[in-house]
Coordinates of C-alpha atoms and ligand atoms in Angstrom, one line a residue:
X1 CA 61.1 97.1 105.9
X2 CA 64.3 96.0 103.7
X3 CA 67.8 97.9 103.6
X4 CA 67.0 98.2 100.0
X5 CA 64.3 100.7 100.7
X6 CA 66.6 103.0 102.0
X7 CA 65.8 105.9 100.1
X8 CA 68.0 107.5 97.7
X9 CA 69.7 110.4 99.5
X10 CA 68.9 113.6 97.8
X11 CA 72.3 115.8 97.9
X12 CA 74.8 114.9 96.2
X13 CA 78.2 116.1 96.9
X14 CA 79.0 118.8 94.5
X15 CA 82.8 117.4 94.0
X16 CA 82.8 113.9 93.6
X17 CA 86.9 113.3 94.0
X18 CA 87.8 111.5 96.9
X19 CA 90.9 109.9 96.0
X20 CA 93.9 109.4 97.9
X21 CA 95.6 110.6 94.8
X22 CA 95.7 113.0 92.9
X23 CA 93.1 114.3 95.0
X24 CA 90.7 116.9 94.8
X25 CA 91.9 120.3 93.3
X26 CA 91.4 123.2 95.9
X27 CA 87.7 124.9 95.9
X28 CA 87.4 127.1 93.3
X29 CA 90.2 125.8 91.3
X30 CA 90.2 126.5 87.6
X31 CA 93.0 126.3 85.1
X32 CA 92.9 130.3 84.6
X33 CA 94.3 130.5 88.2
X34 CA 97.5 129.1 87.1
X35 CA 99.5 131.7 85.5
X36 CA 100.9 130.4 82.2
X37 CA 103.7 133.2 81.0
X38 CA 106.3 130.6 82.1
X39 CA 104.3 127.9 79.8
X40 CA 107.0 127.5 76.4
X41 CA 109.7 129.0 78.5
X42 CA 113.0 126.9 79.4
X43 CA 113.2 126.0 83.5
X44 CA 116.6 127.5 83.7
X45 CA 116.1 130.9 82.4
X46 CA 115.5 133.8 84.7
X47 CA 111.7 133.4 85.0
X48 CA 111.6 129.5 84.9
X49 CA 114.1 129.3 88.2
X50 CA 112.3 132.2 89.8
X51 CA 109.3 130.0 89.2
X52 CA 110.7 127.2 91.0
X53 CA 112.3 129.1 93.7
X54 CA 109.1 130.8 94.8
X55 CA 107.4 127.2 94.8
X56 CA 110.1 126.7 97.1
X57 CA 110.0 129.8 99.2
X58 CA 106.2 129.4 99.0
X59 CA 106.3 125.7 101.0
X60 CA 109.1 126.8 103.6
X61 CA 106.7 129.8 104.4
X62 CA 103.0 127.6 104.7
X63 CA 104.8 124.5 105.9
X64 CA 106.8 126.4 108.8
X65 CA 110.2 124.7 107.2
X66 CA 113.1 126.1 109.4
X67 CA 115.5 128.5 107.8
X68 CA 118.9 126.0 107.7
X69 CA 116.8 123.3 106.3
X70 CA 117.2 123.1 102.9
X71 CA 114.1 122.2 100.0
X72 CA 114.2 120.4 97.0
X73 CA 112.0 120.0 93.8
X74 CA 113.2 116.3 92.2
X75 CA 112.4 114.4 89.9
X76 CA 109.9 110.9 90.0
X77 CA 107.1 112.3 92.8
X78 CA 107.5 110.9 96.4
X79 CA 109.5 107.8 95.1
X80 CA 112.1 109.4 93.6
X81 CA 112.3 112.0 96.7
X82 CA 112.8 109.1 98.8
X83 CA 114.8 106.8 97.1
X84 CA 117.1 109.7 96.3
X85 CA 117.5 110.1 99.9
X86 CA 117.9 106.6 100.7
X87 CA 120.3 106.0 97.6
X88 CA 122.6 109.4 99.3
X89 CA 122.6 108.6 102.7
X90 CA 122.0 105.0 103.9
X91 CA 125.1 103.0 104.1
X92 CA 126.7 104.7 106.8
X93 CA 125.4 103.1 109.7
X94 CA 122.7 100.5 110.5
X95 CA 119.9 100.8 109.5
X96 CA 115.9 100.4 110.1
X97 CA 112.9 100.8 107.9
X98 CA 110.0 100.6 109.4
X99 CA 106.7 99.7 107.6
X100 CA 103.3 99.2 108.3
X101 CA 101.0 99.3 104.3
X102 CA 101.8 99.0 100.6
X103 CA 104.1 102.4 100.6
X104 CA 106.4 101.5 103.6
X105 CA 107.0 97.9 102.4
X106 CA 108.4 99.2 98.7
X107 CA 111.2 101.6 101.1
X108 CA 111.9 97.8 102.3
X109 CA 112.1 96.0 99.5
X110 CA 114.6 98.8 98.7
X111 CA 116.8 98.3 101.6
X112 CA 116.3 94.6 101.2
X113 CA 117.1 93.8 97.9
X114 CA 118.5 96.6 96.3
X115 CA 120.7 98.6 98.6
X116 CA 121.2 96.0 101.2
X117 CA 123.0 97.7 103.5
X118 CA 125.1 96.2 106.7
X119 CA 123.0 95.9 109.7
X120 CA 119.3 95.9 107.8
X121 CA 116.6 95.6 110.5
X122 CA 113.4 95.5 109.3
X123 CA 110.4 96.5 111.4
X124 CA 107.2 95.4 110.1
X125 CA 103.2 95.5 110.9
X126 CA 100.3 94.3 109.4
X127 CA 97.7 97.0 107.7
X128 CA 96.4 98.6 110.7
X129 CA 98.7 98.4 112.9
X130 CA 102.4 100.2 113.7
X131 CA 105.0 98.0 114.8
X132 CA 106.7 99.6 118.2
X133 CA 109.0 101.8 117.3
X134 CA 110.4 102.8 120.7
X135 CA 112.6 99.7 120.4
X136 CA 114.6 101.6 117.5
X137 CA 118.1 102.0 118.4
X138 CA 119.5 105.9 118.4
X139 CA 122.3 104.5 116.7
X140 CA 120.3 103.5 113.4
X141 CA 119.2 105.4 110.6
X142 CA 115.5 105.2 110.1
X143 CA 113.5 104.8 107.0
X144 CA 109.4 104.9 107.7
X145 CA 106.4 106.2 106.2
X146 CA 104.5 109.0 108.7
X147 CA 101.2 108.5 107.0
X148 CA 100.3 105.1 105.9
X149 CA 97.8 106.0 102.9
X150 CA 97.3 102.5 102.2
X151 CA 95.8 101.7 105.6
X152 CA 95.2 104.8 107.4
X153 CA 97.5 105.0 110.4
X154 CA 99.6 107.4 111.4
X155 CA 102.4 107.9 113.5
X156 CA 101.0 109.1 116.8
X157 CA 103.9 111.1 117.6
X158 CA 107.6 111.3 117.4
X159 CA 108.4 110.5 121.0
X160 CA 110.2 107.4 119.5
X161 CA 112.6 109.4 118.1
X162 CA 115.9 110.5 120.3
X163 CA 116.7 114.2 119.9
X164 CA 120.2 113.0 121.0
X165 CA 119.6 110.4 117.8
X166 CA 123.1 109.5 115.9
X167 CA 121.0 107.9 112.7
X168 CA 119.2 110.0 110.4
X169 CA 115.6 109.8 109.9
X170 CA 114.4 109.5 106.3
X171 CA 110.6 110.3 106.5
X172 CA 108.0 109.6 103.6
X173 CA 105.5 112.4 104.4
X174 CA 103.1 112.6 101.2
X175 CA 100.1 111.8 102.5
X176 CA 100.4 114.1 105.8
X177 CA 102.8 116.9 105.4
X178 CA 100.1 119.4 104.8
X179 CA 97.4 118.0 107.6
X180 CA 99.5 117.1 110.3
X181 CA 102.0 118.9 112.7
X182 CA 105.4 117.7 111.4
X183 CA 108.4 118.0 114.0
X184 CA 111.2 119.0 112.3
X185 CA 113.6 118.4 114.6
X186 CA 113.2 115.2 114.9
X187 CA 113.4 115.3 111.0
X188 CA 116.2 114.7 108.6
X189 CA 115.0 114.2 104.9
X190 CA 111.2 114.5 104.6
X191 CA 109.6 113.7 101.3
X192 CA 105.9 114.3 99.4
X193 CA 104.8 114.7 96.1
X194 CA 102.3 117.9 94.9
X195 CA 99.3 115.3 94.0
X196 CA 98.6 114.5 97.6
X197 CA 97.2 117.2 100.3
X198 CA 97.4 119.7 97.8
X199 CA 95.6 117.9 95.6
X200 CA 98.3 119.2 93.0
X201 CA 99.0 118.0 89.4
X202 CA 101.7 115.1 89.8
X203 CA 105.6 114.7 88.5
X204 CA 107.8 115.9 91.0
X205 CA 109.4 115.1 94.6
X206 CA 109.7 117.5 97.4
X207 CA 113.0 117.0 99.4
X208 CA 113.6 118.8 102.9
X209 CA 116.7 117.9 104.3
X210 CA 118.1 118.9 107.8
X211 CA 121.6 120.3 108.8
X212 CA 121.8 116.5 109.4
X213 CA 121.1 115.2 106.1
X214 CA 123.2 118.1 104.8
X215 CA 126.3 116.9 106.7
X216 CA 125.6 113.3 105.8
X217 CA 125.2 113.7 102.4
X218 CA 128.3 115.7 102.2
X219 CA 130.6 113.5 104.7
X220 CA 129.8 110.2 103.1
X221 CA 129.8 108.4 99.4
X222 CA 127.5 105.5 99.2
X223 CA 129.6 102.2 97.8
X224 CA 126.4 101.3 94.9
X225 CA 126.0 103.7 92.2
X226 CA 123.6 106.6 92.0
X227 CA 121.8 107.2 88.7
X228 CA 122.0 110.7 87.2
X229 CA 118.3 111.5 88.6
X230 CA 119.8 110.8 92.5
X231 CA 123.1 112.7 91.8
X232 CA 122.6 116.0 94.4
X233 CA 126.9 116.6 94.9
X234 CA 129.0 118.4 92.9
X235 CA 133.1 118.5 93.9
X236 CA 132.1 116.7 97.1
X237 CA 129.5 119.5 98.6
X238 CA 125.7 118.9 97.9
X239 CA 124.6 121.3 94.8
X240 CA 122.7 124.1 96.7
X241 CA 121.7 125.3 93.2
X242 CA 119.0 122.2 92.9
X243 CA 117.5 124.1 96.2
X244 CA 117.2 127.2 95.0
X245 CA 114.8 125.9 91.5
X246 CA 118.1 125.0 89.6
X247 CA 116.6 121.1 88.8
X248 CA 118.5 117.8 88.5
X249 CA 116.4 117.9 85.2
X250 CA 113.5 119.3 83.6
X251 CA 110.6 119.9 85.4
X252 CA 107.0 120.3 84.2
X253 CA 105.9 124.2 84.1
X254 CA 102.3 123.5 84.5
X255 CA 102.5 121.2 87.0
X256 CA 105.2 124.1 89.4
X257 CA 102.1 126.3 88.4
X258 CA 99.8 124.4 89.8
X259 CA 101.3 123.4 93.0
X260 CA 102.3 127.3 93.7
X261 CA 98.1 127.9 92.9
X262 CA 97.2 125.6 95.1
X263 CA 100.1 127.1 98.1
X264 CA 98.5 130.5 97.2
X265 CA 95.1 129.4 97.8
X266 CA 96.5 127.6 101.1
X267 CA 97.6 131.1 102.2
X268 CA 94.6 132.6 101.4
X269 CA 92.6 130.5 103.6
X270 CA 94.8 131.0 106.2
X271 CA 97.8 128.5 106.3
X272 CA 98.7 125.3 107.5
X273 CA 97.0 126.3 110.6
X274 CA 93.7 126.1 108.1
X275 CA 94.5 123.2 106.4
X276 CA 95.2 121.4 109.5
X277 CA 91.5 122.5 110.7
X278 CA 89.8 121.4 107.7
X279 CA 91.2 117.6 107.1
X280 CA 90.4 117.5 110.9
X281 CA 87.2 118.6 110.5
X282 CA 86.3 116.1 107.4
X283 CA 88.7 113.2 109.0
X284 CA 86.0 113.9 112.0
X285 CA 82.8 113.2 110.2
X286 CA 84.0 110.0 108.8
X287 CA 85.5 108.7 111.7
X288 CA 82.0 109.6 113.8
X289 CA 80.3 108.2 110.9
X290 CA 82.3 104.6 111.1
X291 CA 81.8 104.5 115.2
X292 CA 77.9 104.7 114.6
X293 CA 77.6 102.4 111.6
X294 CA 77.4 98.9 113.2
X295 CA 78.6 97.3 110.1
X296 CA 82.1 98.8 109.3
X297 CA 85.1 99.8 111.3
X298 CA 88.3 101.6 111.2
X299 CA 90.9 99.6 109.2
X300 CA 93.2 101.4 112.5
X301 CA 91.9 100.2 116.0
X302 CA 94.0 102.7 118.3
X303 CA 92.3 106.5 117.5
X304 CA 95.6 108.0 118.4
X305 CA 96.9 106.4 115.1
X306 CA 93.5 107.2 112.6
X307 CA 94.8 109.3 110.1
X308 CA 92.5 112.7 109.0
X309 CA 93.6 112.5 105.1
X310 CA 92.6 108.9 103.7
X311 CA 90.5 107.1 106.0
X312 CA 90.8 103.4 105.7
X313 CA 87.8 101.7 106.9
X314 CA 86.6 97.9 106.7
X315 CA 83.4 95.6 106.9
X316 CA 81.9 93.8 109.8
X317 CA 79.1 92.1 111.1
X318 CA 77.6 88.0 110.8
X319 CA 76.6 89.3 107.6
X320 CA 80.0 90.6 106.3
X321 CA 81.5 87.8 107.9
X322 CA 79.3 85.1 106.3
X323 CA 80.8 86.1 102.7
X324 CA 82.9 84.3 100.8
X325 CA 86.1 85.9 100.4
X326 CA 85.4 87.1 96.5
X327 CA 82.2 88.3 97.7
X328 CA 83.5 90.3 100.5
X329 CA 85.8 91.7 98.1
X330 CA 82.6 92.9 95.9
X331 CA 81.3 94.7 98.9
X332 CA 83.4 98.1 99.1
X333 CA 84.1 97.2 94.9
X334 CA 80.6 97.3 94.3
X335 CA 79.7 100.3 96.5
X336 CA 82.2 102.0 95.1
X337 CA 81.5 101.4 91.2
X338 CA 77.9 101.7 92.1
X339 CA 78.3 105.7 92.6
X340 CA 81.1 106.2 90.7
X341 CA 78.3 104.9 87.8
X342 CA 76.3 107.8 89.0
X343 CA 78.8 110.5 89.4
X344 CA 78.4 110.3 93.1
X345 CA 82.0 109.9 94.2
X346 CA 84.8 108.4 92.9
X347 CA 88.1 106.7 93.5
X348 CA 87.3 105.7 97.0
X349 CA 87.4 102.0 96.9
X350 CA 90.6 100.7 99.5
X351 CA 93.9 100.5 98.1
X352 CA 94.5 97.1 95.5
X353 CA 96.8 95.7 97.6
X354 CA 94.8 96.4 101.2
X355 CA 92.3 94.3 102.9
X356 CA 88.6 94.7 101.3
X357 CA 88.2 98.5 102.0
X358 CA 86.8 101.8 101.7
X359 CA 89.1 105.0 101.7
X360 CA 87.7 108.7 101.7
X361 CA 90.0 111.0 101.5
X362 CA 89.2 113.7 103.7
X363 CA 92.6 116.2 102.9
X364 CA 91.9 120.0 102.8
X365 CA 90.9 120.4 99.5
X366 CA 87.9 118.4 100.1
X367 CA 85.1 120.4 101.2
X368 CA 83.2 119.4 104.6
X369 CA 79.7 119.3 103.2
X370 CA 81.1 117.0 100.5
X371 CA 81.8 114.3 103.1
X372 CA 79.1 114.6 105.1
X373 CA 76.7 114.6 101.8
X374 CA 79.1 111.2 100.8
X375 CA 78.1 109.0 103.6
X376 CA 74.2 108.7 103.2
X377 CA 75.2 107.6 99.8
X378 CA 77.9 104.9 101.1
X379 CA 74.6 103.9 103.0
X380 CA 72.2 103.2 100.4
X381 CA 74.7 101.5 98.1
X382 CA 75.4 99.3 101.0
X383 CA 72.0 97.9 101.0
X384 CA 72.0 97.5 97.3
X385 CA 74.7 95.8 97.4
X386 CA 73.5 93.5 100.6
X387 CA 70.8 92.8 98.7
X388 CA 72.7 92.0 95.9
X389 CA 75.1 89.3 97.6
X390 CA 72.6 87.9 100.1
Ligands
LIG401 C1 103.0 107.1 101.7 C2 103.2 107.1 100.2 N1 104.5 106.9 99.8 C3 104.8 106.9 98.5 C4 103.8 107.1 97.5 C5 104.2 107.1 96.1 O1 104.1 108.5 95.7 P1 104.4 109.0 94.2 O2 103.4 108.3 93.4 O3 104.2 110.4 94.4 O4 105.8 108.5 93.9 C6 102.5 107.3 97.9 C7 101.4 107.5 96.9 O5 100.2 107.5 97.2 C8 102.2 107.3 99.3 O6 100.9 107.5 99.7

């Protein structure tokens, strides 16, 4: 018997969105669950800030965000969040950035040739990998990425960083901040965007800055410019307005609907105690999934680093390895575009800039039975496309 008699597995999952982002909308999502008598309305009248401040007061209640840290809706999703933090506060002392896949290595191209601050030490490690970040000095500010979504590994924990630290840490949290524990105190600006766990509609940052980042922002002027977009201080002291739903500029409506459905939903299944559980649980079946499948692995060899939203996982095996490098490229291409054809699953092929990958996001919007109905499928397209290549 062939691979390619594998039989076609009979479920199918019933959402087919496993992207890294946007991901899948929460269950039971449908545009009559956003409320729409904002829609038409300006963002700085009475209803429009309310709006915005109870998206605000709705994350610092479901993410546990401590009462003198303050939270942001910015423009330009996750990059502008971080760069706006970056652009603020780096300059003041050294300075590290710390990168390990395709999102980290932008914040270092940032330090490296746009802002290029004094004392610039880059930390760098291939996809897969984390480089050691114990040998960070307390003295440095610190740029890195807590999720890599390119590549699946996470930060195992914060140990790394010094509670007695005199840097700031500027932390790129998209692709985690709603699956896994964040310390705050060992945070200083934290940044995500509303299309990742949430699986929210996409547009703006969301900045969480620390008495820390509060004081630095307000005790220091960087020497380059800061566009309009970046500009958080007004006569010196950083504009609380902006953290209270006052926006730098205008925000989309329906997308601050959205992302307060999708928080209600989150509280209505229990919190971030919930959420945690159920990328855990889906992270779970895909990572059992990859340790029994003799022909694939975890992009991330160390399990204290696999990451339970996007699961990065690569090819093995004589076969795998006899492949030119095109054709290994058409393996997880092919499986992928093979069920995305059929309405199976889409968007899981790895990252364009990543080795030759798959990635299934397993966040908590994705329902359990959706992965596990996934795999079988991942399975049979194999084979077709072993077949196909051999
Ligand atoms: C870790 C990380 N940083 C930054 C980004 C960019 O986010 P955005 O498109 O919201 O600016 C992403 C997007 O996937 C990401 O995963």
């Amino acid at each position: 018997m062939t691979d390619t008699t594998l039989p076609q597995p009979e479920l199918r999952p019933d959402c087919p969105n496993f992207s890294s982002g946007p991901t899948a909308k929460f269950p039971g999502w449908s545009l009559d669950k956003l409320q729409t008598e904002v829609m038409g309305r300006s963002h700085r009248s009475a209803l429009g800030k309310a709006r915005l401040k109870y998206a605000i007061d709705l994350t610092r209640e479901i993410l546990g965000i401590p009462d003198d840290y303050l939270i942001g809706i910015v423009p330009a999703s996750d990059t502008g969040a971080v760069e706006l933090a970056m652009w603020n506060m780096l300059g003041a002392r050294p300075v590290t950035v710390a990168a390990w896949e395709s999102f980290g290595n932008v914040w270092i191209q940032d330090a490296v040739k746009q802002l290029k601050p004094a004392n610039l030490t880059v930390l760098e490690a291939d996809y897969g990998e984390i480089p050691d970040l114990t040998q960070i000095d307390k003295g440095d500010d610190v740029v890195f990425t807590w999720n890599g979504t390119t590549s699946g590994a996470k930060i195992p924990d914060t140990d790394w960083i010094a509670a007695d630290r005199e840097g700031v840490t500027i932390n790129d949290a998209t692709s985690a901040v709603f699956a896994q524990p964040m310390d705050w105190s060992k945070l200083d600006a934290t940044t995500y965007s509303w299309q990742k766990v949430m699986g929210s509609e996409a547009g703006h940052g969301m900045l969480i800055l620390s008495p820390r980042a509060i004081e630095r922002i307000e005790s220091y002027s960087p020497s380059w410019p800061l566009p309009k977009i970046f500009r958080v201080k007004k006569d010196g002291k950083l504009n609380r307005s902006i953290f209270e739903g006052a926006t730098i500029n205008t925000p989309s409506m329906l997308a601050t609907e959205d992302y307060i459905a999708s928080l209600e939903w989150a509280k209505s299944i229990g919190g971030l105690s919930e959420l945690h559980a159920r990328a855990d649980r889906n992270a779970k079946i895909v990572h059992d999934w990859i340790e029994a499948t003799p022909w694939m692995r975890n992009m991330v060899s160390d399990p204290a680093k696999w990451t339970n939203t996007g699961v990065c996982m690569v090819f093995q095996g004589d076969w795998y390895d006899g492949l030119s490098d095109d054709n290994k490229a058409a393996v997880p291409k092919n499986i992928a575009g093979m069920l995305d054809k059929m309405g199976i699953a889409y968007d899981f092929n790895g990252y364009r800039d990543a080795p030759p990958s798959l990635r299934i996001w397993c966040g908590s919007t994705v329902e359990e039975e959706d992965v596990r109905r996934l795999l079988p499928w991942i399975e049979w397209a194999f084979a077709q496309v072993k077949a196909e290549l051999s």
